[in-house]
Short mmCIF file of N, CA and C in Angstrom, two decimals:
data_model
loop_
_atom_site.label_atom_id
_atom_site.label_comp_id
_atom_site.label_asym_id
_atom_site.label_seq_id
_atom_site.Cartn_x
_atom_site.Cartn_y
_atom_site.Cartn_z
N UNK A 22 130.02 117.60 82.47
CA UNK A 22 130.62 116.86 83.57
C UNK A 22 129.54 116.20 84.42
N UNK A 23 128.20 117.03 84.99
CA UNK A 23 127.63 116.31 85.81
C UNK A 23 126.60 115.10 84.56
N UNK A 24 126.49 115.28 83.74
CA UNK A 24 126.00 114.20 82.65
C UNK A 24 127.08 113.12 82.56
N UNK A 25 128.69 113.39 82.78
CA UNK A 25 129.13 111.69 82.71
C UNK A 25 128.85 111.30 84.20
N UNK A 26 128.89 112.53 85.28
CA UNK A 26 128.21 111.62 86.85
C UNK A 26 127.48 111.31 86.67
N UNK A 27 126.12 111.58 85.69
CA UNK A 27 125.19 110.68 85.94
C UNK A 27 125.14 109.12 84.99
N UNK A 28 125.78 109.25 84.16
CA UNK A 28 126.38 107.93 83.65
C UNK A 28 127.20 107.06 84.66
N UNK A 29 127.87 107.72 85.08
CA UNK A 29 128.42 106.70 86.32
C UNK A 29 127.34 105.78 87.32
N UNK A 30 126.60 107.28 87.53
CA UNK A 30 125.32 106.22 88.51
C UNK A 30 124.48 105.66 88.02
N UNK A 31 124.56 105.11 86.64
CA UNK A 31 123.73 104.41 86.27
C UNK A 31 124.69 102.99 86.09
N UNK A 32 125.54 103.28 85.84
CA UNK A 32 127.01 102.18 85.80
C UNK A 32 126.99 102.00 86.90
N UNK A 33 126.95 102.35 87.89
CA UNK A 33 126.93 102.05 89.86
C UNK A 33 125.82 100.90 90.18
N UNK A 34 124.34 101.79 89.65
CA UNK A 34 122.99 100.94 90.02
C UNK A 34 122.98 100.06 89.39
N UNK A 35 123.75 99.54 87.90
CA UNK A 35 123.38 98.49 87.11
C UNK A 35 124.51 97.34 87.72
N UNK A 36 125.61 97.94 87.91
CA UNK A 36 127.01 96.93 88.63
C UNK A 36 126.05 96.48 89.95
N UNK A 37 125.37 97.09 90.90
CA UNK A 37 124.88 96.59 92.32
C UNK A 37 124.03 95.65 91.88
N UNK A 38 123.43 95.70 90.62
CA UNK A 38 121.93 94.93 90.85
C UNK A 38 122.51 93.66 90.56
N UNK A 39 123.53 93.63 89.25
CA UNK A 39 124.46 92.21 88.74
C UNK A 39 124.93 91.61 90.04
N UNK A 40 125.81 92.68 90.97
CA UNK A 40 126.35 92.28 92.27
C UNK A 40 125.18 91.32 92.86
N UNK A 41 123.90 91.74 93.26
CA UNK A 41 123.10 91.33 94.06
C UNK A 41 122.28 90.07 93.32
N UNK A 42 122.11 90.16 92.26
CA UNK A 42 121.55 89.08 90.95
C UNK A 42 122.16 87.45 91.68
N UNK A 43 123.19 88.10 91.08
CA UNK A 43 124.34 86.83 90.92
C UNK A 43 125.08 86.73 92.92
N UNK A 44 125.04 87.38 93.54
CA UNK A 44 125.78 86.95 95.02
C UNK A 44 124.64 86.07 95.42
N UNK A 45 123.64 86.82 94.98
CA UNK A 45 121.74 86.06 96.41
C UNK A 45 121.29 84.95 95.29
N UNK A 46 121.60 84.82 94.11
CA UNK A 46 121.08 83.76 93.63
C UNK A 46 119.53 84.41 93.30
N UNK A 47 119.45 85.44 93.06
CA UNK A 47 117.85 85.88 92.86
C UNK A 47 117.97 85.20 91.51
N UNK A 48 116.53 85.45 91.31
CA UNK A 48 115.87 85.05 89.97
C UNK A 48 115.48 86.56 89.13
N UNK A 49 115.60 87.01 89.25
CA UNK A 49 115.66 88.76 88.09
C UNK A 49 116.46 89.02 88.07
N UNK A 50 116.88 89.47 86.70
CA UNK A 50 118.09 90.20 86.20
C UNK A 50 119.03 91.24 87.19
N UNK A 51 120.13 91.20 86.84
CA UNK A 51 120.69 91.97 87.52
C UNK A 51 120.52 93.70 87.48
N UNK A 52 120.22 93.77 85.87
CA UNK A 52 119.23 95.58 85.57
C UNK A 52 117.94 95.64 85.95
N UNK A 53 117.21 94.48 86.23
CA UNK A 53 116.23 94.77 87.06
C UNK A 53 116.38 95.26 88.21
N UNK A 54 116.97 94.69 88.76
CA UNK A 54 117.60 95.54 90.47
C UNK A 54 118.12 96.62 90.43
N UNK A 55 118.94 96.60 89.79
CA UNK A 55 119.18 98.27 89.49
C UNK A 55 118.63 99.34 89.40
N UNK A 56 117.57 98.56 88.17
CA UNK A 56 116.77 100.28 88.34
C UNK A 56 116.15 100.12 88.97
N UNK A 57 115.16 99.09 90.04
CA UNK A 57 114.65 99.29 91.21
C UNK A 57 115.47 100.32 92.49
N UNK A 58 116.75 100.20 92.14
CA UNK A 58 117.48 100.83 93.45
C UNK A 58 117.95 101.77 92.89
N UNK A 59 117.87 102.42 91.39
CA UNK A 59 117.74 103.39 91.22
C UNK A 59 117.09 104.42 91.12
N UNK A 60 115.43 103.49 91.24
CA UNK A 60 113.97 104.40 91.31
C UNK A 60 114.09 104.87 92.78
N UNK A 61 115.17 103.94 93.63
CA UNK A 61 114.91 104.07 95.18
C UNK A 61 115.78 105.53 95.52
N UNK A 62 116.10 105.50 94.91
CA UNK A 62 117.79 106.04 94.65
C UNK A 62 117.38 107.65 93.96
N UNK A 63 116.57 107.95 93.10
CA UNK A 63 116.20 109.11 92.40
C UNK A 63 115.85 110.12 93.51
N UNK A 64 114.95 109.53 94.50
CA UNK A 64 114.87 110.81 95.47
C UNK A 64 115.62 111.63 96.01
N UNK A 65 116.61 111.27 95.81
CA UNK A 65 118.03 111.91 96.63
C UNK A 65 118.58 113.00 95.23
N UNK A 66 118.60 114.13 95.94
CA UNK A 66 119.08 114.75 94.26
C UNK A 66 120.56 114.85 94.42
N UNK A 67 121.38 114.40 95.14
CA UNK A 67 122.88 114.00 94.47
C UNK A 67 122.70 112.88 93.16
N UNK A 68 121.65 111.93 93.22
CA UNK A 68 121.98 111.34 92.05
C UNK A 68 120.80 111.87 91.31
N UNK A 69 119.49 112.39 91.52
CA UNK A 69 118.58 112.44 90.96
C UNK A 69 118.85 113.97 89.47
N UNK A 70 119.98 114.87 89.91
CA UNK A 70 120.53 115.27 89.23
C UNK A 70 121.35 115.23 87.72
N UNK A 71 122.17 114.25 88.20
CA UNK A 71 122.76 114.25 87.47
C UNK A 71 122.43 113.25 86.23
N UNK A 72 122.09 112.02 86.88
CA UNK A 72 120.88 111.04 86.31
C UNK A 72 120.38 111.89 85.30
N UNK A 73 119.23 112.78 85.80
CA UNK A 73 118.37 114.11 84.39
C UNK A 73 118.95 114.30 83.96
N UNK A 74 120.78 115.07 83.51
CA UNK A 74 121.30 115.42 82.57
C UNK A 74 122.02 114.25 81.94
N UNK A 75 122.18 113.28 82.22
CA UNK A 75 122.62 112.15 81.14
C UNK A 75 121.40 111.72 80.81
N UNK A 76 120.10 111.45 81.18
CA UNK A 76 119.11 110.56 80.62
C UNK A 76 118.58 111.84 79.14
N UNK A 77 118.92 113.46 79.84
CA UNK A 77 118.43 113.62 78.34
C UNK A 77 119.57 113.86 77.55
N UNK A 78 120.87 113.51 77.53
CA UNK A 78 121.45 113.57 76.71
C UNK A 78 121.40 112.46 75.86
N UNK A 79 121.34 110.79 76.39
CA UNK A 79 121.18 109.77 75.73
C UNK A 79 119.40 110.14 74.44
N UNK A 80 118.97 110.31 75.44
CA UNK A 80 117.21 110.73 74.56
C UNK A 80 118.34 111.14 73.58
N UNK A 81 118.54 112.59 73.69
CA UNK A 81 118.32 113.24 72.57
C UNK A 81 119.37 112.83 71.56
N UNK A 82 120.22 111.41 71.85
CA UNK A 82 121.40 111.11 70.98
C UNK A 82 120.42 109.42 70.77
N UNK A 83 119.07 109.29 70.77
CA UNK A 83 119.02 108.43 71.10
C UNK A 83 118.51 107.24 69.96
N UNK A 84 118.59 108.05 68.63
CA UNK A 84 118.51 107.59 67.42
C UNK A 84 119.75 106.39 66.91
N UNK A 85 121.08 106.35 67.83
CA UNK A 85 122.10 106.32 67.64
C UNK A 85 122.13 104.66 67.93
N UNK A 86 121.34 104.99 68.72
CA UNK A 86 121.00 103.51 69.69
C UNK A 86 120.75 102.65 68.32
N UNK A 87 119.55 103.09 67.29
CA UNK A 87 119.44 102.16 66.69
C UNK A 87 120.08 101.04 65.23
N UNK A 88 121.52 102.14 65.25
CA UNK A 88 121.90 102.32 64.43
C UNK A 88 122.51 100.36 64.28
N UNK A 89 123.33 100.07 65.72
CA UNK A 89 123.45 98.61 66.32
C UNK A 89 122.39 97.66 65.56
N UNK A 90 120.99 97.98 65.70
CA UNK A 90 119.89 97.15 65.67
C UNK A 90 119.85 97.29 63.95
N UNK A 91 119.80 98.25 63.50
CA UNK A 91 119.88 98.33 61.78
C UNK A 91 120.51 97.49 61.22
N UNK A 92 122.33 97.54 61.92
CA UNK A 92 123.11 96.49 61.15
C UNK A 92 122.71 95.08 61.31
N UNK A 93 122.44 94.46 62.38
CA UNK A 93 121.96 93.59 62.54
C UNK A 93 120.90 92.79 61.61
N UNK A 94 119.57 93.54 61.78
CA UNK A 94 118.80 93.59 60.87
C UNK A 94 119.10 92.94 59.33
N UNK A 95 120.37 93.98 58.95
CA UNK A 95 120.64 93.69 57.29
C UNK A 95 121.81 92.40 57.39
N UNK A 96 122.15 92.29 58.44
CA UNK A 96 123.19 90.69 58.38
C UNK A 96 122.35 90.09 58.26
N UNK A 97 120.97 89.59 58.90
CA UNK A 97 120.22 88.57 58.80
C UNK A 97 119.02 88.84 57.90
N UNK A 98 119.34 89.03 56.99
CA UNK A 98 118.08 89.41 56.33
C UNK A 98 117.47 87.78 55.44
N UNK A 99 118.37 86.77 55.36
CA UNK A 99 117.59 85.68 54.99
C UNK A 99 116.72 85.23 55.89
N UNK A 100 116.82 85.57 57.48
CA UNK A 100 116.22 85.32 58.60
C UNK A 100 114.40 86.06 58.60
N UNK A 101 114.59 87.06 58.29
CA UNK A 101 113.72 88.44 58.37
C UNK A 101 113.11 87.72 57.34
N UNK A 102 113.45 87.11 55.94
CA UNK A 102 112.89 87.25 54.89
C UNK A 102 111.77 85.51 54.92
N UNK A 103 112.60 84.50 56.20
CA UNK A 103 111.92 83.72 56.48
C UNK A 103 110.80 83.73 57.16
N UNK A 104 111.04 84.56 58.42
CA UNK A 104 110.06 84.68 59.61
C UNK A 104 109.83 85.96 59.58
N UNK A 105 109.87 86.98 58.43
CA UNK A 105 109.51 88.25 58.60
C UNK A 105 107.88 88.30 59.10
N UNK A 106 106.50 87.61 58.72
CA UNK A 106 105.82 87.92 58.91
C UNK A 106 105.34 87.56 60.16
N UNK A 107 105.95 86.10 60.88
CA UNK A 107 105.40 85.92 62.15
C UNK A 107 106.28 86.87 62.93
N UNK A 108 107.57 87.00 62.56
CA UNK A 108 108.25 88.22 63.53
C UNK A 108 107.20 89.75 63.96
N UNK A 109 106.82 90.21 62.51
CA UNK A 109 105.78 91.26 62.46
C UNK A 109 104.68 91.08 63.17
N UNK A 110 104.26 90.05 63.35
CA UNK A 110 102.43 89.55 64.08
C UNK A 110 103.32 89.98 65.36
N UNK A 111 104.07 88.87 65.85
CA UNK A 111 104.80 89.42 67.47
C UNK A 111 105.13 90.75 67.39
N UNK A 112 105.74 91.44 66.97
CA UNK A 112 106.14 93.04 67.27
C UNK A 112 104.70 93.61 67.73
N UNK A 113 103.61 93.30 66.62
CA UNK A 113 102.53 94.19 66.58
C UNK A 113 101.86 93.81 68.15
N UNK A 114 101.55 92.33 68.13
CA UNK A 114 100.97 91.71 69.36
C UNK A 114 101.48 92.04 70.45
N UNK A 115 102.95 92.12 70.64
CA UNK A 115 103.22 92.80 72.00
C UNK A 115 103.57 94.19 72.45
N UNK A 116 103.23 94.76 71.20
CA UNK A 116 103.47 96.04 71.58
C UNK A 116 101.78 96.87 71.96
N UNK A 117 100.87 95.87 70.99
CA UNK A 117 99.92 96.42 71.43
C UNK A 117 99.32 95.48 73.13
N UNK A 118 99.74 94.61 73.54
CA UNK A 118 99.84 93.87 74.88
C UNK A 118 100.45 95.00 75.83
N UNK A 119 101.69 95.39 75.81
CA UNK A 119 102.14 96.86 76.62
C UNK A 119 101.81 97.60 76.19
N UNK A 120 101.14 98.37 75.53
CA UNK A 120 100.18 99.60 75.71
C UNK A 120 98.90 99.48 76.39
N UNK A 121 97.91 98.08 76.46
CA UNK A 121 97.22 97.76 77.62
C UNK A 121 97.78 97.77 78.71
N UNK A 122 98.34 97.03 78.96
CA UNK A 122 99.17 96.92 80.39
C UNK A 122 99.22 98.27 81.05
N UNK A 123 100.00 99.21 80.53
CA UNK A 123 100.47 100.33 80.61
C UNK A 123 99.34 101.27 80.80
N UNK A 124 98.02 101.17 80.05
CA UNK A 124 97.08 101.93 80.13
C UNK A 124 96.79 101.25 81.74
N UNK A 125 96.35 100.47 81.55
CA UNK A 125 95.64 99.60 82.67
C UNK A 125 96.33 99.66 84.08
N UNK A 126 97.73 100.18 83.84
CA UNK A 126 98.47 100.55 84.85
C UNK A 126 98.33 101.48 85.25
N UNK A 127 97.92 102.32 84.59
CA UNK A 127 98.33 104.01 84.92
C UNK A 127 96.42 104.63 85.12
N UNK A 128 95.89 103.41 84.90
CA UNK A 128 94.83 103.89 85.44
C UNK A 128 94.10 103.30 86.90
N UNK A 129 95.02 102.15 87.19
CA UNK A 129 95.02 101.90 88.75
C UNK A 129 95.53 102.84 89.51
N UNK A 130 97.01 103.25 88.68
CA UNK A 130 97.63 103.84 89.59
C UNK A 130 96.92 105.39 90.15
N UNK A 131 95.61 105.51 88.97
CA UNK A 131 95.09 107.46 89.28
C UNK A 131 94.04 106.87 90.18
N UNK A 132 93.95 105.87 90.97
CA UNK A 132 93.01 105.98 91.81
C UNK A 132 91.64 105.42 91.19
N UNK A 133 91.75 104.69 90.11
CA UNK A 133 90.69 104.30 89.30
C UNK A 133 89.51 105.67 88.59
N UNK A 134 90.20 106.43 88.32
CA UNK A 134 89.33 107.36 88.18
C UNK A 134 88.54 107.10 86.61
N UNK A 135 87.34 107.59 86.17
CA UNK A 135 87.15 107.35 85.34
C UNK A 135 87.84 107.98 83.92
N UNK A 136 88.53 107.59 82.78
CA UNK A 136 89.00 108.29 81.76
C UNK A 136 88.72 109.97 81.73
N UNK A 137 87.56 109.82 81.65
CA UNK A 137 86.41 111.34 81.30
C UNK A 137 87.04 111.85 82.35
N UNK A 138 87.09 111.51 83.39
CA UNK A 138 87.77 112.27 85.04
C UNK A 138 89.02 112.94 84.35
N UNK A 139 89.96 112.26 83.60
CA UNK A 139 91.52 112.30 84.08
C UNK A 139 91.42 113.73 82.86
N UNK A 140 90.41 113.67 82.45
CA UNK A 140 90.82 114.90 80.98
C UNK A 140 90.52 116.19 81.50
N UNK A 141 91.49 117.06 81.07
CA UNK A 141 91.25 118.44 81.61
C UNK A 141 89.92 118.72 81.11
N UNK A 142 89.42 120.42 82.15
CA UNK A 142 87.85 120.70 81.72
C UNK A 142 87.87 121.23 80.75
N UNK A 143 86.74 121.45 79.91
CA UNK A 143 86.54 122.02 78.29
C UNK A 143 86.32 123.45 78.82
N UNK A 144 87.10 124.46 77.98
CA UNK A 144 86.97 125.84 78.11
C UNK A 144 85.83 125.78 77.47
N UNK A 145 85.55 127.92 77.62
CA UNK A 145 84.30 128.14 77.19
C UNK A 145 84.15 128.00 75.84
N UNK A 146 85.45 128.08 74.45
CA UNK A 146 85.29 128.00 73.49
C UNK A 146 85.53 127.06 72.70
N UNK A 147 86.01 125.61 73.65
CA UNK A 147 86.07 124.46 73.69
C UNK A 147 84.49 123.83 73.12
N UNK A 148 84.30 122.92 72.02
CA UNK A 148 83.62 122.12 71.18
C UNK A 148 83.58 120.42 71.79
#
């Protein structure tokens, strides 16, 4: 039960952000706002609750997700079989583009510390 509340509040934060998208004329998506006002929104553990038990129920069902993207996949496969390899260069290129990012993020965000800093200390029987 509290896992479909937290499906709801994610159905809540994603309906406000569309609400606010589309009323103000912004320029970002309407799930962009959302989960901004749902990151705003997590501190509060009426939703920050229930949120955790639907987010790991989707995880752990979350193979399911791709099942959509599979079929797809095999409808267009004269597509794949045209542009399969520049499709592949882009997958690879931007996935390795957000894993910089992401590094590069998360190492502003520690205060710039150096790598060697962020690693736990070597025990005594540590090599």
């Amino acid at each position: 039960m509290n896992a479909l509340r937290g499906m709801v509040w994610l159905l809540v934060f994603q309906s406000a952000g569309e609400l606010l998208a589309r009323g103000l004329a912004l320029p970002l998506p309407g799930p962009v706002i959302g989960m901004v006002l749902l990151l705003l929104a997590l501190r509060w553990p009426a939703v920050q609750t229930p949120v955790a038990e639907c987010a790991g129920f989707l995880l752990s069902h979350l193979s399911l997700l791709f099942v959509p993207v599979g079929v797809g996949v095999m409808t267009h496969l004269s597509l794949v079989s045209q542009y399969g390899v520049r499709m592949l260069a882009v997958v690879v290129l931007s996935t390795l583009a957000g894993l910089a990012v992401t590094v590069l993020s998360l190492h502003l965000l520690q205060g710039r510390q150096p790598l060697d800093a962020a690693s736990p200390p070597a025990k005594d029987g540590d090599v």
